[in-house]
Amino acid sequence: MSAAEGGRAGRPGSADTPAVAQYEAAKMAHPDAIVLFRLGDFFEIFGEDARRAAGICGLTLTSRDFGRAGRRPMCGVPHHSVEVHLKRLLDSGCTVAICDQIEPASAARGVVRRAVTRILTPGTVVDGALLASDRSQRCVAVVAEGDVVGVAALDVSTGDCQLLETEGGLEGAALAEELERLDAAELLLAEGVHLGEGVVPSARRTRRSVAEMEAATARAHLETVVGRGRLVAAGVTDWAVAQAAAGALLRYCAAARLQVPGGFLRLRARSPEQTMRLDSATRRNLELVEPSTPSGRSLLQLLDDTRTPPGGRRLRAWVQEPLRTLAAIRERQDAIFELLEERGARAGLREGLRSCRDLDRLVGRCVQGLASPRDLTALQGTLAALPAVAAAAGSLASPLSRWTAAALEGVDGQLVATLAAALVEDPPATSREGGFIRTGFDPELDSVRAGSREARAFISGLEASERTRTGIRSLKVGFNRVFGYYLEVPNAHRDRLPPDYVRKQTLVGAERYITAELKEQETIVLSARERSVARELECLRTLQATVAGAADQLMAAADGLATLDALQSLAETADRLGWVRPAMDDSRCLEIRQGRHPLVEAALGPGRFVPNDVDLDGDQQRIVVLTGPNMAGKSTFLRQVAIITLLAHLGAPVPAAAARIGLVDRIFTRVGAHDELAAGRSTFMVEMAEMATILATATPASLLVLDEIGRGTSTYDGLSIAQAIVEYLHENPAVAARTCFATHYHELTALTTTLRSVRNYRVEVVEEGEGPGARITFLHRIVPGGADRSYGIHVAELAGLPPPVIERARTLLAGLEADRPLSPAPLPQEQLALPLAPAHPVVAELGALDLDQVTPLAALRKLAEWQATLGPPSRE
Amino acid sequence: MSESAPTRGRIHQLPPSVADAIAAGEVVERPASVVKELVENALDAGARRVTIEVEGGGLERIAVADDGLGIAAEELALAFSRHATSKIDTVGDLARISTLGFRGEALASIGAVAAVEAVSRPAGVGAAARVTVRGAVVTGPGPAPGAPGTAVTVRDLFGTTPARRAFLRQPRAEAAACVRVAAEAALARPDVAVEVRSEGRRSLTTPGSGQLRDAVRAVFGAAAAQGCRPVELEHEGLRVTGLVGSPAVARASREACVLLVNGRRVHQRGLQVAVENAFRGLLPAGRYPLAVLDVRCDPSRVDVNVHPTKREVRFTDERVAFAAVERACWAAVRGSEPFHLALASGLSPGGKELAALGPPAAWAAAPLPLPAPGASPGTGPGFREEGAAPPPRPLGLEEARHWRPLGQALDQYLVVETGSGVAILDQHAAHEKVLYWGFLEGLRIAEEAAPAAAPAPSQVLLMPDLIDLPPQLVAAFPTQASLLAGVGFDLELFGETSLRCTAVPAGLPAARVAALVEALLAEGLATGALSASERHHRLAAVLACHAAVRFGDRLSPEGIRRLLDDLADTPGGLTCPHGRPTVLLLGDRELRHAFGRS
């Protein structure tokens, strides 16, 4: 450990103990990390680190003498339960450096050698205990060159590495969407690169020096590690910025002492347009992967009936990446519906999947040399279960299922046999003490074990032979952890001992002795034990290498398993909840009969959710204006239209009696108030900003779901803005998207008289009685027609405002309505006459003409000019 | 005790609420009755999906929702009055009932003993209507949001009759009964998707695919669904259809035999016996067949208005129904399999030792020909003309003492002559059971450390044996040491990863010591959390299995004799510790039948 000397050069006085020197060296090399220093059975933390760690993990803070540095604070954790504390440290933003013993304690001369073996950050963990099983935790590097941003996202536990490039710089929406979708746990950014606060706030941002993220050298590094061929195969040769990001990522992993061999990396090119783009508001509003309340459920949670962790992760990916082509959608639909119908096969499949473990990550650990004996047993069990799963999948006819079955069958049966022959039934949790390799697998191990056995048998046989030699019939051979092997003689026969008996231990009624011969055999036993442990570790490494050698086939099988699991989960959920197959085509229609919001339905309980229809044909009926009181179900209806459309684009069944949906390229939602006061933006500002994005990027193939636009400002402003937006969506062919527009401005119901593609719908309300005592019931049914009132005062009354307030409000309302009737009479329609084309030059000139300065003759001349410009008038 | 003269009260008409509460007692016995009535209403309404929720064992809340025809708003209140129904009009209709409900009593009864809310929306109508009922007083109908169909919620069941509440069982048992009722309804109508949630958790989901096998899979499990055979038989105008499970999927109670008459679940003792008859000889005592059968006939041949809860029905000709069911089951179960030997029934060694039976292949002998066409019904082997089968004749294994050994076959089976036929014993299973009891006693004594008890018989090894073990088992040794000593082992630690054995239980072959010690320690580790008796059972079972003679061991005549005598002394000698049979009997009568004599 030459580094030990580095920090101490030139200091006078007594030297630190070697262990202290090791610690200081490690800490100097990683000043920002919490250093865990292995001492015996514990990991110890010192100094400021100890204070932080004690606070985070709830450890007792004590102190330890550090030689010249005096007493320093210290806390420790036992090595076998370190994972729990590691997780806490990582979750609270710390980086952890593990300084572990790199040779067995028994082999050391002097102080045991130690080195920093791992540096743990949220994006570089591979330990099962530190990883969430239901999602990937990716390490993502972001590099910007001008407007182009390159992103490389690596899941270190499986080797999956996605490369992509986005336009629009670091502020671009596409970048933010992709980073969210990737479940980034850690973002690598160069010094001075600024990514907005709102982008994936939960990810740890790690600053790297500019040199470490320098593009050209990073690209070169990438090519060195993976080879040009793989870059070509992945199709990323033209993506220079993304390659730079990937190279920077690999450098970071190397610095974290993480093994990422070139062969392990599975490069994938990804374009944001490959799947339906979902912005953060849509993901939140539709509760795709996160529920909106802690006690609620997300859509993913509702759909997730997977049997394996990779299946759960695959489903999570699918939910965030709806498909865009009919072929892909129909392929999934075919597979899911077949699984839905073939209940026997599905039950068999689920049963087989139950025995499969996290194949992706197990193989990943083997490739990185980090797999434990139990990991290998889990791998063996999974591989052994594959034929059953393949058989169940093979009995299905759909192409997707058959493809996955083929992937499963590609695994070499020899590997399972090797693992079964090598590993004992129930290996211990750690490899440190050996005891996991079967006898008969490795000749060298067998011979070491045999030698040990012979020595022990000899010792055991000494009992009989010493009894004969000494004539002491009650002599016994024994073993004890502290003193080792011994010959035990009761005190009564003490006088008959041969001279070569050396006393080792005294008991009440007997004494224990050793002889030279016994000692010799004992030494053989002890050394054999060490050698057998070392040999077992070598066998473990060999087995890991064997698995790593088959990584390609195994990862293909893992991919097939994950796909199958996700498919069966969707089929199972749909069967249980009674969902149907939507008809998909490339029209602009959106027809849903008796649609339901899956999460609200599940929360309400059976029979309570009122199903509703929507019927858009993209032409005569393209924009729905939905009016009615609050709390009556407008938002739920809007959300369910969006969710059903999204589910249809996953290839999944939908909660409806029937559905026919034309392909949608993007779903935009603007539902519910989202105050960002903390960021200095008011609700209304946020709303307008979101609308601006929507109006700028929507296409005729998009689906717009807009709720209460114009709320958050004064009534007239809001109403005007809302109407203008509807008209814009109606008139402008570039934004001729299917739209559901919910509003509390029932004045907008008049638009159907002038805009032919707009239809009115309202929420049905039943009124019993008249005037103040009237009771209203919301039926939650959406029916054609416009609402003629707001029922706002009724809702306020329901909410419990005091009767005098309600009375007064009613009176005021009556007055307002009498003065200016806000109801059905349409607003002046002059706005429609405004030219939407850019102004004609003549008009511009006219506008610029200063009438005060021009003479009548000049004016007449101008008129003649303009007449000439406009051409001869048409005479009928 | 004081004398009290009878006081004279006035005769008066009981108010409706009291009268209803009394009458309700017949129909609504427990929460499961409520579930049954509501589910039957849902099915009669043509539902395709029915969802049932139960909380607090049904006493807190029962909710049944369906997507059927619904009830019009103006009829909703009437539905809760007594004797109001849409299902029959005239007395003549009683003879032609095609719906499950017909008395017009159920909703009224439920409304009399609970707080009920019903929301219903008929097909084609926009709004739903809602009524609430408390103490037989109906409020409503008012408008309400609702999906097409009907949703009935029953709260605070028997809240006003605490005496009835006191007679109910634990909430868990009541909830289980509710789930069972729903499951049976699902089996009766495999074309309806049924979902049951109990205390918030999903207990049952049937897909409503129309396939009975799918419903069986959901209710009884995948193994049962695979082991079922279709039943289809016509007999004198009665048609029996359904599924019946092979002996391998038999259950420990009669509950898995679901009988339907014209689609109505009944508990008809006679038909139950008919099913069990068909399985006579195939199942040991304490195991009952799994079956879902529907007996269909013209409604005029069966009277369903016999019992208050319609649990039983009366056929115009009971014997024909019996014969139809028995023949149908017999044909399904036996038609395609070889003849099965009869097993001695009677002594049942404490139910929990009978685990699932092994596959039918273990039972095979020569195939039995089906009755020749034209043979009169009810004369095939195993048929009976009259009703119930005679109770099986118990055969105590004490008789084994008097059995005459004939020899050993294949070094696997012992063949003996009993007083009334021939018996074949599985030598390993029989010896295993004998040893099991011995070890069990030894373990029990060791645990109780009874001072005066004799130590377990053990034999000192000539050469102490070294046993290599994985580290976690060696670590477990100290806690198991006394138990192992209790059965006759003398073991001590002899290295980081090995034990030294100087004595073993008597009769244990030397070659098996290491495997046995490892198995025992592993078992001890695994069962640490169980009760003492369960742990002893498992350890004794492991010991016995390892120590007993194996298939392939040749036994001497003295050995066979000794084994038979020991078996006679062993309680529960009929089955080995894992529940498999130790002996198969071929009675003289069965032999004669098989040979076509008699």
mmCIF file of N, CA and C in Angstrom, chain A residues 766-856:
data_model
loop_
_atom_site.group_PDB
_atom_site.id
_atom_site.type_symbol
_atom_site.label_atom_id
_atom_site.label_comp_id
_atom_site.label_asym_id
_atom_site.label_seq_id
_atom_site.Cartn_x
_atom_site.Cartn_y
_atom_site.Cartn_z
ATOM 1 N N VAL A 766 -79.586 15.939 -11.571
ATOM 2 C CA VAL A 766 -81.027 15.862 -11.319
ATOM 3 C C VAL A 766 -81.380 16.827 -10.200
ATOM 4 N N GLU A 767 -82.354 17.653 -10.466
ATOM 5 C CA GLU A 767 -82.795 18.606 -9.452
ATOM 6 C C GLU A 767 -84.142 18.188 -8.938
ATOM 7 N N GLU A 768 -84.271 18.139 -7.630
ATOM 8 C CA GLU A 768 -85.574 17.848 -7.053
ATOM 9 C C GLU A 768 -86.026 19.066 -6.266
ATOM 10 N N GLY A 769 -87.168 19.557 -6.622
ATOM 11 C CA GLY A 769 -87.665 20.739 -5.915
ATOM 12 C C GLY A 769 -87.183 22.014 -6.587
ATOM 13 N N GLU A 770 -87.617 23.118 -6.057
ATOM 14 C CA GLU A 770 -87.291 24.401 -6.679
ATOM 15 C C GLU A 770 -86.674 25.325 -5.665
ATOM 16 N N GLY A 771 -85.978 26.314 -6.146
ATOM 17 C CA GLY A 771 -85.498 27.391 -5.268
ATOM 18 C C GLY A 771 -84.542 26.895 -4.188
ATOM 19 N N PRO A 772 -84.610 27.539 -3.046
ATOM 20 C CA PRO A 772 -83.614 27.293 -1.996
ATOM 21 C C PRO A 772 -83.586 25.850 -1.505
ATOM 22 N N GLY A 773 -84.741 25.222 -1.446
ATOM 23 C CA GLY A 773 -84.745 23.866 -0.896
ATOM 24 C C GLY A 773 -84.408 22.782 -1.898
ATOM 25 N N ALA A 774 -84.028 23.173 -3.106
ATOM 26 C CA ALA A 774 -83.809 22.169 -4.147
ATOM 27 C C ALA A 774 -82.642 21.257 -3.789
ATOM 28 N N ARG A 775 -82.801 20.005 -4.074
ATOM 29 C CA ARG A 775 -81.715 19.053 -3.849
ATOM 30 C C ARG A 775 -81.178 18.640 -5.193
ATOM 31 N N ILE A 776 -79.886 18.653 -5.326
ATOM 32 C CA ILE A 776 -79.322 18.182 -6.578
ATOM 33 C C ILE A 776 -78.547 16.897 -6.364
ATOM 34 N N THR A 777 -78.668 16.009 -7.345
ATOM 35 C CA THR A 777 -77.906 14.767 -7.325
ATOM 36 C C THR A 777 -77.083 14.699 -8.599
ATOM 37 N N PHE A 778 -75.818 14.430 -8.458
ATOM 38 C CA PHE A 778 -74.970 14.258 -9.640
ATOM 39 C C PHE A 778 -75.072 12.813 -10.083
ATOM 40 N N LEU A 779 -75.419 12.611 -11.338
ATOM 41 C CA LEU A 779 -75.548 11.245 -11.822
ATOM 42 C C LEU A 779 -74.262 10.720 -12.453
ATOM 43 N N HIS A 780 -73.297 11.577 -12.615
ATOM 44 C CA HIS A 780 -72.001 11.206 -13.200
ATOM 45 C C HIS A 780 -72.140 10.678 -14.605
ATOM 46 N N ARG A 781 -73.227 10.971 -15.250
ATOM 47 C CA ARG A 781 -73.405 10.509 -16.628
ATOM 48 C C ARG A 781 -73.153 11.661 -17.574
ATOM 49 N N ILE A 782 -72.456 11.373 -18.623
ATOM 50 C CA ILE A 782 -72.161 12.391 -19.631
ATOM 51 C C ILE A 782 -73.179 12.221 -20.754
ATOM 52 N N VAL A 783 -73.941 13.257 -21.036
ATOM 53 C CA VAL A 783 -74.951 13.153 -22.085
ATOM 54 C C VAL A 783 -74.775 14.323 -23.051
ATOM 55 N N PRO A 784 -75.275 14.151 -24.264
ATOM 56 C CA PRO A 784 -75.122 15.251 -25.236
ATOM 57 C C PRO A 784 -75.903 16.484 -24.784
ATOM 58 N N GLY A 785 -75.420 17.641 -25.224
ATOM 59 C CA GLY A 785 -76.109 18.887 -24.872
ATOM 60 C C GLY A 785 -75.244 19.719 -23.950
ATOM 61 N N GLY A 786 -75.567 20.986 -23.892
ATOM 62 C CA GLY A 786 -74.776 21.873 -23.049
ATOM 63 C C GLY A 786 -75.461 22.108 -21.718
ATOM 64 N N ALA A 787 -74.659 22.378 -20.694
ATOM 65 C CA ALA A 787 -75.251 22.733 -19.399
ATOM 66 C C ALA A 787 -75.742 24.161 -19.492
ATOM 67 N N ASP A 788 -76.824 24.435 -18.845
ATOM 68 C CA ASP A 788 -77.298 25.815 -18.912
ATOM 69 C C ASP A 788 -76.984 26.587 -17.642
ATOM 70 N N ARG A 789 -76.506 25.920 -16.651
ATOM 71 C CA ARG A 789 -76.057 26.650 -15.502
ATOM 72 C C ARG A 789 -74.846 26.005 -14.884
ATOM 73 N N SER A 790 -74.367 26.687 -13.870
ATOM 74 C CA SER A 790 -73.114 26.286 -13.255
ATOM 75 C C SER A 790 -73.305 25.492 -11.974
ATOM 76 N N TYR A 791 -74.342 25.612 -11.336
ATOM 77 C CA TYR A 791 -74.588 24.929 -10.070
ATOM 78 C C TYR A 791 -73.533 25.230 -9.037
ATOM 79 N N GLY A 792 -72.774 26.295 -9.291
ATOM 80 C CA GLY A 792 -71.693 26.577 -8.343
ATOM 81 C C GLY A 792 -72.239 26.815 -6.939
ATOM 82 N N ILE A 793 -73.359 27.553 -6.875
ATOM 83 C CA ILE A 793 -73.907 27.862 -5.553
ATOM 84 C C ILE A 793 -74.433 26.589 -4.892
ATOM 85 N N HIS A 794 -74.999 25.697 -5.676
ATOM 86 C CA HIS A 794 -75.459 24.430 -5.096
ATOM 87 C C HIS A 794 -74.304 23.648 -4.503
ATOM 88 N N VAL A 795 -73.203 23.643 -5.248
ATOM 89 C CA VAL A 795 -72.044 22.901 -4.757
ATOM 90 C C VAL A 795 -71.534 23.539 -3.480
ATOM 91 N N ALA A 796 -71.524 24.895 -3.458
ATOM 92 C CA ALA A 796 -71.074 25.578 -2.246
ATOM 93 C C ALA A 796 -71.974 25.203 -1.078
ATOM 94 N N GLU A 797 -73.248 25.104 -1.357
ATOM 95 C CA GLU A 797 -74.196 24.743 -0.302
ATOM 96 C C GLU A 797 -73.904 23.328 0.201
ATOM 97 N N LEU A 798 -73.672 22.407 -0.747
ATOM 98 C CA LEU A 798 -73.324 21.042 -0.373
ATOM 99 C C LEU A 798 -72.080 21.016 0.486
ATOM 100 N N ALA A 799 -71.150 21.937 0.134
ATOM 101 C CA ALA A 799 -69.888 21.924 0.867
ATOM 102 C C ALA A 799 -70.056 22.455 2.269
ATOM 103 N N GLY A 800 -71.163 23.190 2.513
ATOM 104 C CA GLY A 800 -71.439 23.609 3.878
ATOM 105 C C GLY A 800 -71.275 25.085 4.163
ATOM 106 N N LEU A 801 -71.266 25.920 3.089
ATOM 107 C CA LEU A 801 -71.232 27.356 3.381
ATOM 108 C C LEU A 801 -72.502 27.744 4.140
ATOM 109 N N PRO A 802 -72.409 28.718 5.059
ATOM 110 C CA PRO A 802 -73.571 29.031 5.907
ATOM 111 C C PRO A 802 -74.750 29.531 5.065
ATOM 112 N N PRO A 803 -75.958 29.220 5.444
ATOM 113 C CA PRO A 803 -77.153 29.602 4.662
ATOM 114 C C PRO A 803 -77.247 31.099 4.329
ATOM 115 N N PRO A 804 -76.916 31.992 5.216
ATOM 116 C CA PRO A 804 -77.002 33.410 4.826
ATOM 117 C C PRO A 804 -76.100 33.732 3.623
ATOM 118 N N VAL A 805 -74.926 33.147 3.618
ATOM 119 C CA VAL A 805 -74.011 33.373 2.502
ATOM 120 C C VAL A 805 -74.634 32.851 1.209
ATOM 121 N N ILE A 806 -75.209 31.663 1.279
ATOM 122 C CA ILE A 806 -75.811 31.065 0.084
ATOM 123 C C ILE A 806 -76.965 31.926 -0.417
ATOM 124 N N GLU A 807 -77.794 32.343 0.500
ATOM 125 C CA GLU A 807 -78.927 33.181 0.123
ATOM 126 C C GLU A 807 -78.481 34.412 -0.622
ATOM 127 N N ARG A 808 -77.528 35.094 -0.021
ATOM 128 C CA ARG A 808 -77.022 36.329 -0.601
ATOM 129 C C ARG A 808 -76.430 36.047 -1.974
ATOM 130 N N ALA A 809 -75.678 34.963 -2.087
ATOM 131 C CA ALA A 809 -75.063 34.633 -3.376
ATOM 132 C C ALA A 809 -76.137 34.452 -4.434
ATOM 133 N N ARG A 810 -77.219 33.789 -4.049
ATOM 134 C CA ARG A 810 -78.295 33.564 -5.027
ATOM 135 C C ARG A 810 -78.881 34.881 -5.506
ATOM 136 N N THR A 811 -79.086 35.759 -4.541
ATOM 137 C CA THR A 811 -79.647 37.062 -4.907
ATOM 138 C C THR A 811 -78.719 37.801 -5.869
ATOM 139 N N LEU A 812 -77.452 37.810 -5.533
ATOM 140 C CA LEU A 812 -76.476 38.500 -6.375
ATOM 141 C C LEU A 812 -76.453 37.904 -7.772
ATOM 142 N N LEU A 813 -76.521 36.578 -7.833
ATOM 143 C CA LEU A 813 -76.452 35.911 -9.125
ATOM 144 C C LEU A 813 -77.636 36.298 -9.981
ATOM 145 N N ALA A 814 -78.795 36.302 -9.333
ATOM 146 C CA ALA A 814 -80.000 36.683 -10.087
ATOM 147 C C ALA A 814 -79.832 38.075 -10.681
ATOM 148 N N GLY A 815 -79.269 38.971 -9.873
ATOM 149 C CA GLY A 815 -79.048 40.326 -10.363
ATOM 150 C C GLY A 815 -78.092 40.368 -11.531
ATOM 151 N N LEU A 816 -76.996 39.660 -11.401
ATOM 152 C CA LEU A 816 -75.998 39.662 -12.473
ATOM 153 C C LEU A 816 -76.584 39.089 -13.750
ATOM 154 N N GLU A 817 -77.329 38.013 -13.592
ATOM 155 C CA GLU A 817 -77.873 37.366 -14.789
ATOM 156 C C GLU A 817 -78.909 38.249 -15.462
ATOM 157 N N ALA A 818 -79.632 39.033 -14.637
ATOM 158 C CA ALA A 818 -80.640 39.921 -15.233
ATOM 159 C C ALA A 818 -79.968 41.038 -16.017
ATOM 160 N N ASP A 819 -78.892 41.582 -15.455
ATOM 161 C CA ASP A 819 -78.215 42.695 -16.128
ATOM 162 C C ASP A 819 -77.609 42.284 -17.442
ATOM 163 N N ARG A 820 -76.825 41.348 -17.378
ATOM 164 C CA ARG A 820 -76.200 40.876 -18.597
ATOM 165 C C ARG A 820 -76.417 39.361 -18.642
ATOM 166 N N PRO A 821 -77.384 38.994 -19.432
ATOM 167 C CA PRO A 821 -77.627 37.547 -19.447
ATOM 168 C C PRO A 821 -76.413 36.822 -20.030
ATOM 169 N N LEU A 822 -75.778 36.037 -19.212
ATOM 170 C CA LEU A 822 -74.585 35.342 -19.682
ATOM 171 C C LEU A 822 -74.927 34.019 -20.362
ATOM 172 N N SER A 823 -76.203 33.662 -20.243
ATOM 173 C CA SER A 823 -76.562 32.337 -20.769
ATOM 174 C C SER A 823 -76.859 32.354 -22.262
ATOM 175 N N PRO A 824 -77.384 31.346 -22.787
ATOM 176 C CA PRO A 824 -77.216 30.890 -24.168
ATOM 177 C C PRO A 824 -76.962 31.911 -25.281
ATOM 178 N N ALA A 825 -77.368 33.193 -25.131
ATOM 179 C CA ALA A 825 -77.114 34.097 -26.260
ATOM 180 C C ALA A 825 -75.646 34.108 -26.616
ATOM 181 N N PRO A 826 -75.320 33.892 -27.859
ATOM 182 C CA PRO A 826 -73.908 33.769 -28.224
ATOM 183 C C PRO A 826 -73.207 35.129 -28.110
ATOM 184 N N LEU A 827 -71.939 35.069 -27.841
ATOM 185 C CA LEU A 827 -71.130 36.260 -27.771
ATOM 186 C C LEU A 827 -70.935 36.816 -29.166
ATOM 187 N N PRO A 828 -70.670 38.112 -29.282
ATOM 188 C CA PRO A 828 -70.405 38.672 -30.620
ATOM 189 C C PRO A 828 -69.309 37.879 -31.320
ATOM 190 N N GLN A 829 -69.529 37.637 -32.587
ATOM 191 C CA GLN A 829 -68.621 36.737 -33.289
ATOM 192 C C GLN A 829 -67.603 37.448 -34.148
ATOM 193 N N GLU A 830 -67.382 38.763 -33.833
ATOM 194 C CA GLU A 830 -66.502 39.504 -34.749
ATOM 195 C C GLU A 830 -65.123 38.887 -34.829
ATOM 196 N N GLN A 831 -64.727 38.248 -33.759
ATOM 197 C CA GLN A 831 -63.355 37.724 -33.783
ATOM 198 C C GLN A 831 -63.127 36.845 -34.997
ATOM 199 N N LEU A 832 -64.157 36.156 -35.420
ATOM 200 C CA LEU A 832 -63.964 35.236 -36.526
ATOM 201 C C LEU A 832 -63.598 35.957 -37.813
ATOM 202 N N ALA A 833 -63.951 37.249 -37.861
ATOM 203 C CA ALA A 833 -63.664 37.951 -39.109
ATOM 204 C C ALA A 833 -62.222 38.417 -39.167
ATOM 205 N N LEU A 834 -61.556 38.371 -38.033
ATOM 206 C CA LEU A 834 -60.167 38.806 -38.043
ATOM 207 C C LEU A 834 -59.378 37.966 -39.024
ATOM 208 N N PRO A 835 -58.573 38.641 -39.785
ATOM 209 C CA PRO A 835 -57.827 37.841 -40.762
ATOM 210 C C PRO A 835 -56.807 36.959 -40.042
ATOM 211 N N LEU A 836 -56.729 35.743 -40.444
ATOM 212 C CA LEU A 836 -55.754 34.856 -39.850
ATOM 213 C C LEU A 836 -54.494 34.779 -40.698
ATOM 214 N N ALA A 837 -54.603 35.321 -41.889
ATOM 215 C CA ALA A 837 -53.410 35.331 -42.732
ATOM 216 C C ALA A 837 -52.628 36.595 -42.413
ATOM 217 N N PRO A 838 -51.361 36.624 -42.734
ATOM 218 C CA PRO A 838 -50.582 37.840 -42.473
ATOM 219 C C PRO A 838 -51.142 39.011 -43.308
ATOM 220 N N ALA A 839 -50.962 40.233 -42.764
ATOM 221 C CA ALA A 839 -51.590 41.390 -43.397
ATOM 222 C C ALA A 839 -51.059 41.626 -44.826
ATOM 223 N N HIS A 840 -51.951 42.012 -45.684
ATOM 224 C CA HIS A 840 -51.588 42.347 -47.064
ATOM 225 C C HIS A 840 -50.748 43.622 -47.052
ATOM 226 N N PRO A 841 -49.741 43.759 -47.933
ATOM 227 C CA PRO A 841 -48.894 44.965 -47.925
ATOM 228 C C PRO A 841 -49.686 46.273 -48.094
ATOM 229 N N VAL A 842 -50.745 46.223 -48.874
ATOM 230 C CA VAL A 842 -51.554 47.429 -49.052
ATOM 231 C C VAL A 842 -52.144 47.859 -47.709
ATOM 232 N N VAL A 843 -52.611 46.874 -47.027
ATOM 233 C CA VAL A 843 -53.184 47.181 -45.712
ATOM 234 C C VAL A 843 -52.128 47.779 -44.804
ATOM 235 N N ALA A 844 -50.944 47.207 -44.867
ATOM 236 C CA ALA A 844 -49.867 47.717 -44.021
ATOM 237 C C ALA A 844 -49.576 49.181 -44.385
ATOM 238 N N GLU A 845 -49.490 49.428 -45.662
ATOM 239 C CA GLU A 845 -49.238 50.803 -46.093
ATOM 240 C C GLU A 845 -50.329 51.731 -45.615
ATOM 241 N N LEU A 846 -51.562 51.268 -45.781
ATOM 242 C CA LEU A 846 -52.692 52.082 -45.342
ATOM 243 C C LEU A 846 -52.574 52.422 -43.871
ATOM 244 N N GLY A 847 -52.212 51.373 -43.122
ATOM 245 C CA GLY A 847 -52.079 51.603 -41.694
ATOM 246 C C GLY A 847 -50.987 52.602 -41.367
ATOM 247 N N ALA A 848 -49.955 52.605 -42.191
ATOM 248 C CA ALA A 848 -48.814 53.482 -41.902
ATOM 249 C C ALA A 848 -49.009 54.911 -42.393
ATOM 250 N N LEU A 849 -50.013 55.083 -43.216
ATOM 251 C CA LEU A 849 -50.212 56.416 -43.814
ATOM 252 C C LEU A 849 -50.637 57.457 -42.775
ATOM 253 N N ASP A 850 -49.944 58.575 -42.775
ATOM 254 C CA ASP A 850 -50.272 59.617 -41.818
ATOM 255 C C ASP A 850 -51.227 60.604 -42.500
ATOM 256 N N LEU A 851 -52.498 60.529 -42.190
ATOM 257 C CA LEU A 851 -53.498 61.319 -42.893
ATOM 258 C C LEU A 851 -53.321 62.831 -42.658
ATOM 259 N N ASP A 852 -52.710 63.191 -41.523
ATOM 260 C CA ASP A 852 -52.525 64.625 -41.246
ATOM 261 C C ASP A 852 -51.541 65.269 -42.212
ATOM 262 N N GLN A 853 -50.624 64.447 -42.724
ATOM 263 C CA GLN A 853 -49.532 65.015 -43.521
ATOM 264 C C GLN A 853 -49.768 64.937 -45.022
ATOM 265 N N VAL A 854 -50.693 64.067 -45.394
ATOM 266 C CA VAL A 854 -50.775 63.833 -46.839
ATOM 267 C C VAL A 854 -51.761 64.819 -47.490
ATOM 268 N N THR A 855 -51.430 65.263 -48.687
ATOM 269 C CA THR A 855 -52.324 66.179 -49.423
ATOM 270 C C THR A 855 -53.384 65.368 -50.125
ATOM 271 N N PRO A 856 -54.483 65.980 -50.483
ATOM 272 C CA PRO A 856 -55.537 65.245 -51.210
ATOM 273 C C PRO A 856 -55.003 64.664 -52.513
#
